[in-house]
Coordinates of C-alpha atoms and ligand atoms in Angstrom, one line a residue:
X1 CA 0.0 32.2 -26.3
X2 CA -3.4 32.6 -24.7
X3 CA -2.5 31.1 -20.8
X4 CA -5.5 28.9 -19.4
X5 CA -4.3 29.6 -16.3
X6 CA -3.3 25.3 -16.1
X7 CA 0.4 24.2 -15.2
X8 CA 2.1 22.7 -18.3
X9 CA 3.5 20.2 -15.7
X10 CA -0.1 19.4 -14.1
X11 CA -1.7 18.6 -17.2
X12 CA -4.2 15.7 -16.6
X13 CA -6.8 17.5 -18.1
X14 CA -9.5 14.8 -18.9
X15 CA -8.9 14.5 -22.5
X16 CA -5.1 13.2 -22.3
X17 CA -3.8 10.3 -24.0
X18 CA -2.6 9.2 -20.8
X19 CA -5.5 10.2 -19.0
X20 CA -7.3 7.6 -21.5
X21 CA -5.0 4.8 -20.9
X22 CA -4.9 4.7 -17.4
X23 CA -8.9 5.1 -17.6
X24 CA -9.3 2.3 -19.5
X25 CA -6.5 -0.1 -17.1
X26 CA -8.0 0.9 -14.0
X27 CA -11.7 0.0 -15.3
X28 CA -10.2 -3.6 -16.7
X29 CA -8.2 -4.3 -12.5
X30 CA -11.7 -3.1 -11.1
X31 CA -13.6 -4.9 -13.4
X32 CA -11.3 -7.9 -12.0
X33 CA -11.7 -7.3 -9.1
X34 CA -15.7 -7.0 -9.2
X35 CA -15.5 -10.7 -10.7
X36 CA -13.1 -12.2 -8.4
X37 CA -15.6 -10.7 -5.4
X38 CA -18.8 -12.5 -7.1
X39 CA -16.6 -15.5 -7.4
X40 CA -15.5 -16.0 -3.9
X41 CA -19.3 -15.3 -2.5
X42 CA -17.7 -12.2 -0.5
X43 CA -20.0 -8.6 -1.1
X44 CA -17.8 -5.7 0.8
X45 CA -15.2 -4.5 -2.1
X46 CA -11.4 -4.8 -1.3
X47 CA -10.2 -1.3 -1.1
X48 CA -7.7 -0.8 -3.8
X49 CA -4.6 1.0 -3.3
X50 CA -2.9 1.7 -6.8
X51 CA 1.0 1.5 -6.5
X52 CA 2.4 4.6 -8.8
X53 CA 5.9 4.0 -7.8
X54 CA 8.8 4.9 -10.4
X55 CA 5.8 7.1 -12.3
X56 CA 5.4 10.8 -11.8
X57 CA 3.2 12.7 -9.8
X58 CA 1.3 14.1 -13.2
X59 CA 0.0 10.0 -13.1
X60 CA -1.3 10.1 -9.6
X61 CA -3.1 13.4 -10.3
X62 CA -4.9 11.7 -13.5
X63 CA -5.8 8.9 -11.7
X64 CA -7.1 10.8 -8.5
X65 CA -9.1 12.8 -10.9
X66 CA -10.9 8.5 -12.2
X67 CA -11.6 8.4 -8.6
X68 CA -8.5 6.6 -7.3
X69 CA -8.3 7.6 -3.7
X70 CA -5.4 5.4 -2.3
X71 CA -2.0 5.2 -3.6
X72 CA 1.1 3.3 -2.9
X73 CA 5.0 4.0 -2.8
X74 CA 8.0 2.0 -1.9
X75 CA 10.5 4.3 -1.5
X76 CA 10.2 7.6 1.1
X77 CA 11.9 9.8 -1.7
X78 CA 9.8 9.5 -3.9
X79 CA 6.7 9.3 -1.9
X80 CA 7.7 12.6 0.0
X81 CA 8.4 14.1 -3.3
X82 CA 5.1 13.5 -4.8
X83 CA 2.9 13.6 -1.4
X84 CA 4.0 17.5 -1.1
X85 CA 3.3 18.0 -5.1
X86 CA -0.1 16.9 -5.1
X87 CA -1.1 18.4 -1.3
X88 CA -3.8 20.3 -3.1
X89 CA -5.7 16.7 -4.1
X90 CA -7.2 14.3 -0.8
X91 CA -5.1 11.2 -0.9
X92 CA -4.5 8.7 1.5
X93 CA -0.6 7.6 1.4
X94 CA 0.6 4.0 1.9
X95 CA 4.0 3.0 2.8
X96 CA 4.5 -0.7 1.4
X97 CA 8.2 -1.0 0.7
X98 CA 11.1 -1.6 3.4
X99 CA 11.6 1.0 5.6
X100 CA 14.9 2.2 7.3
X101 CA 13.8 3.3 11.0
X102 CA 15.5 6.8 10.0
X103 CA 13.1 7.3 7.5
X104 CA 10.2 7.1 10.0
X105 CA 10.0 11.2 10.4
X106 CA 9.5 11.8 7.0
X107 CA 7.0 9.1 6.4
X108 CA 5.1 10.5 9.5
X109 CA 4.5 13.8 7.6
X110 CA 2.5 11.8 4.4
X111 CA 1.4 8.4 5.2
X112 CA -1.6 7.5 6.1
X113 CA -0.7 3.8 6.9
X114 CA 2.8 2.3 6.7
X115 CA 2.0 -1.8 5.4
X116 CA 5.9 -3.0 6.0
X117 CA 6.4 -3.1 9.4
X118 CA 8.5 -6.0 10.0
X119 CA 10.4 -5.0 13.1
X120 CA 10.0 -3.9 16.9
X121 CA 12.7 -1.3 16.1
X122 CA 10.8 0.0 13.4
X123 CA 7.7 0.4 15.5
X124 CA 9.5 2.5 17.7
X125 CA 10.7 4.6 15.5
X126 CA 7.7 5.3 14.2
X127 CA 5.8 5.6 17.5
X128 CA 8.3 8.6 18.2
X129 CA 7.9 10.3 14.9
X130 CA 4.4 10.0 15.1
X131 CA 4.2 10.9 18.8
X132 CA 5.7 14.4 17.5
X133 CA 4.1 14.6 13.8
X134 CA 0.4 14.4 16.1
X135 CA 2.4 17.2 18.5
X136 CA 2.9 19.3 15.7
X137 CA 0.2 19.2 13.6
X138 CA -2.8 17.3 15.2
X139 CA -1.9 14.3 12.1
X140 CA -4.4 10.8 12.5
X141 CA -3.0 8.0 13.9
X142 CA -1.3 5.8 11.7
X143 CA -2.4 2.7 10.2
X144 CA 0.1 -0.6 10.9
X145 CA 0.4 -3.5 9.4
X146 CA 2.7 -6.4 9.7
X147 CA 4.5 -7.6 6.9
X148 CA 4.7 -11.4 7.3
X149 CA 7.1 -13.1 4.9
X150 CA 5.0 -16.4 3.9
X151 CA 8.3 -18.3 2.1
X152 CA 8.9 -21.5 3.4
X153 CA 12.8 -21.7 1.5
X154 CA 14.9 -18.9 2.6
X155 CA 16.2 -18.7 -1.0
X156 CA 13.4 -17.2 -2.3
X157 CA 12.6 -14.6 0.3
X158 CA 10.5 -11.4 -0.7
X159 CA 11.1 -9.4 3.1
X160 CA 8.4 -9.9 6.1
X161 CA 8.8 -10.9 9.6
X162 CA 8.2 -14.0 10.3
X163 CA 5.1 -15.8 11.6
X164 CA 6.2 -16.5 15.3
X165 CA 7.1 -12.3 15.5
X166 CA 3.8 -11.5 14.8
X167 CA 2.3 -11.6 17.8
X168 CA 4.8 -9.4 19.6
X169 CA 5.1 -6.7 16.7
X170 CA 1.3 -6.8 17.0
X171 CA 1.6 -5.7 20.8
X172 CA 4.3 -3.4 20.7
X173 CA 2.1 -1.5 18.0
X174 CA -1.1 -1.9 20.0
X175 CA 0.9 -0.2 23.0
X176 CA 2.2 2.7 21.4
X177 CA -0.1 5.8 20.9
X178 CA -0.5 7.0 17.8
X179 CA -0.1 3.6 15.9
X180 CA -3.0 1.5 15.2
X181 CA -2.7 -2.1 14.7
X182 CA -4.4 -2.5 11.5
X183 CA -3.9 -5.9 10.0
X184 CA -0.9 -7.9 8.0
X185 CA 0.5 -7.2 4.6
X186 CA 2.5 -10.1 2.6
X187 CA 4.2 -10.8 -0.9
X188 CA 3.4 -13.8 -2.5
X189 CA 6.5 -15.6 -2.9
X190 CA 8.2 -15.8 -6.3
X191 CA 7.2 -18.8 -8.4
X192 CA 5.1 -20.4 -5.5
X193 CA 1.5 -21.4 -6.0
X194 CA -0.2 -17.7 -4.5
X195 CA -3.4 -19.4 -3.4
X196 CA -1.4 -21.7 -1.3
X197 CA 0.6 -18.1 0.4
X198 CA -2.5 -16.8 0.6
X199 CA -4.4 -19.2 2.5
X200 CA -1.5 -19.3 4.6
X201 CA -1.6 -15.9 5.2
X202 CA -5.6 -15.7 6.3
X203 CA -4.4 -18.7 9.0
X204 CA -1.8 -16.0 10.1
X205 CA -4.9 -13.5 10.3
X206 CA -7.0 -15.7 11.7
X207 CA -4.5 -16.3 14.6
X208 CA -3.9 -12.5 15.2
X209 CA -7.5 -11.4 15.0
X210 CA -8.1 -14.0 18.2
X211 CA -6.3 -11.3 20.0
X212 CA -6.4 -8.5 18.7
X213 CA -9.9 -8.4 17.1
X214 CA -10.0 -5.0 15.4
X215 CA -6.8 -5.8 13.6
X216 CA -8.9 -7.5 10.6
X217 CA -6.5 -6.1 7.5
X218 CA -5.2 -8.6 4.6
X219 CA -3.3 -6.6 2.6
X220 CA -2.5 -9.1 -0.2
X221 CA -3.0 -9.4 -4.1
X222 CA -0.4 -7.5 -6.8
X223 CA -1.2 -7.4 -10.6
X224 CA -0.4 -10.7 -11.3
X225 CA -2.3 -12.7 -8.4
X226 CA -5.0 -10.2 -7.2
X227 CA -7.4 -13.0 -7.7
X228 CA -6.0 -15.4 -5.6
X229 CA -5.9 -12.9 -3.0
X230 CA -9.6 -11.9 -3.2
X231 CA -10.7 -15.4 -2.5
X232 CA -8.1 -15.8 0.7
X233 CA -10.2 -12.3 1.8
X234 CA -7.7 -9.7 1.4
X235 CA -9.3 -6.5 2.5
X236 CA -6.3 -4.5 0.6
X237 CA -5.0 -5.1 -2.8
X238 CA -2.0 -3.1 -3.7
X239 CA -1.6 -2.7 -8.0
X240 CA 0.8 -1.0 -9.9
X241 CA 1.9 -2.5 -13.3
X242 CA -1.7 -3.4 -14.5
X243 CA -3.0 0.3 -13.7
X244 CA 0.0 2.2 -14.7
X245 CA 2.2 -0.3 -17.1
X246 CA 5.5 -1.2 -16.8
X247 CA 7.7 0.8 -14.7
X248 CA 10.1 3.1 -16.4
X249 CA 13.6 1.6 -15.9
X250 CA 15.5 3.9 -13.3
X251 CA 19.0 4.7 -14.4
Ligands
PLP1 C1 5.5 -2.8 -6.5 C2 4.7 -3.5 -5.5 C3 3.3 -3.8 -5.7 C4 2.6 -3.7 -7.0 O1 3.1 -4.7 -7.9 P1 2.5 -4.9 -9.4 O2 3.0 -6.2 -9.7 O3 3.1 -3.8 -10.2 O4 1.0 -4.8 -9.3 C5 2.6 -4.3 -4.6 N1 3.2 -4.5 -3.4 C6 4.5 -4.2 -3.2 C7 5.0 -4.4 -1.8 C8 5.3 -3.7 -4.2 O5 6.5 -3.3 -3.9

């Protein structure tokens, strides 16, 4: 056999099935998103971060070679696995699933922002890892945001702090070098009406922003309600299923 010199396990060469499929989703979400933007009289584009957990690295390479530059992973695993496979390509990381404050020195070495902050203890931990991460190697600060859970029935709850802890997680963050308050991240609530979470969550915004003006970021808006989140001005949309299908069951 005649080698290429290409990786059998790096394949996304442009002319992949795969590499088709995913062209073709992630054209139809941005294509979604474009409409939603005209719709709700807004004009700067959301920046999309495309959630590839549960698939393998090969996927984020195909889809960093369509242009994708942020990605998304819920589980630190995982996300260090494929973060050190693909350190050849320029990706900015983001942390968006709960996070156990002894996983904060590994995220430090990938992520680029960490969206599930829902703790002081948490922010401490990750002050300290990144206090020594930027000792180390000279790493950007890192990007925070707030998860604020936006149920109103405990029964249905989806993780977030809630909306009277914002404001001190916001200055705990602001306080600690090396963390930079970015904004808030929230689920909608399962079978709730998501433009009703959403506007709820651009109040919660709205209230943080009057003191801490820089901290502008809605991360808001999953496959299924992306739309709804575009017109409650989410600045962050965070899709998986829609770009990358359904996730392979995990055994
Ligand atoms: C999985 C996940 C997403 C993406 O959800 P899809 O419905 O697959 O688009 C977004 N945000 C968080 C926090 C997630 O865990």
């Amino acid at each position: 056999m005649i080698s290429l010199g290409r990786d059998d396990e790096q394949p996304a060469a442009p002319g992949d099935a795969r590499t088709a499929e995913l062209a073709q989703r992630l054209g139809a979400v941005r294509r979604r998103i474009e409409t939603a933007i005209d719709a709700s009289g807004r004009t700067e584009l959301p920046r999309l971060i495309v959630v590839t957990k549960f698939h393998p690295a090969a996927d984020v390479r195909r889809l960093a070679a369509l242009g994708v530059t942020d990605v998304g992973e819920n589980r630190d695993q995982e996300a260090a696995a494929k973060s050190a496979d693909l350190a050849d390509i320029a990706l900015q990381w983001h942390f968006i699933g709960q996070l156990q404050s002894n996983k904060a020195k590994s995220v430090a070495k990938y992520a680029s922002s960490v969206q599930s902050i829902d703790r002081l203890q948490l922010v401490d931990a990750l002050a300290k890892a990144i206090a020594r991460e930027q000792d180390a190697t000279g790493r950007s600060d890192l990007d925070c945001f707030i998860q604020v859970g936006l149920d109103d029935d405990a029964g249905s709850h989806r993780g977030g702090a809630s909306p009277s802890d914002v404001e001190v997680i916001a200055g705990r963050i602001e306080s600690a070098p090396g963390l930079q308050l970015s904004g808030l991240m929230a689920v909608a609530p399962l079978g709730a009406d998501p433009e009703a979470a959403f506007e709820k969550l651009a109040g919660i915004s709205e209230a943080l922003r009057a003191k801490h003006p820089t901290a502008t970021g809605i991360s808001a808006g999953m496959s299924q309600d992306l739309e709804a989140a575009v017109k409650f001005g989410a600045t962050h949309l965070r899709i998986g299923s829609d770009i990358l299908g359904s996730r392979p069951a995990v055994g």
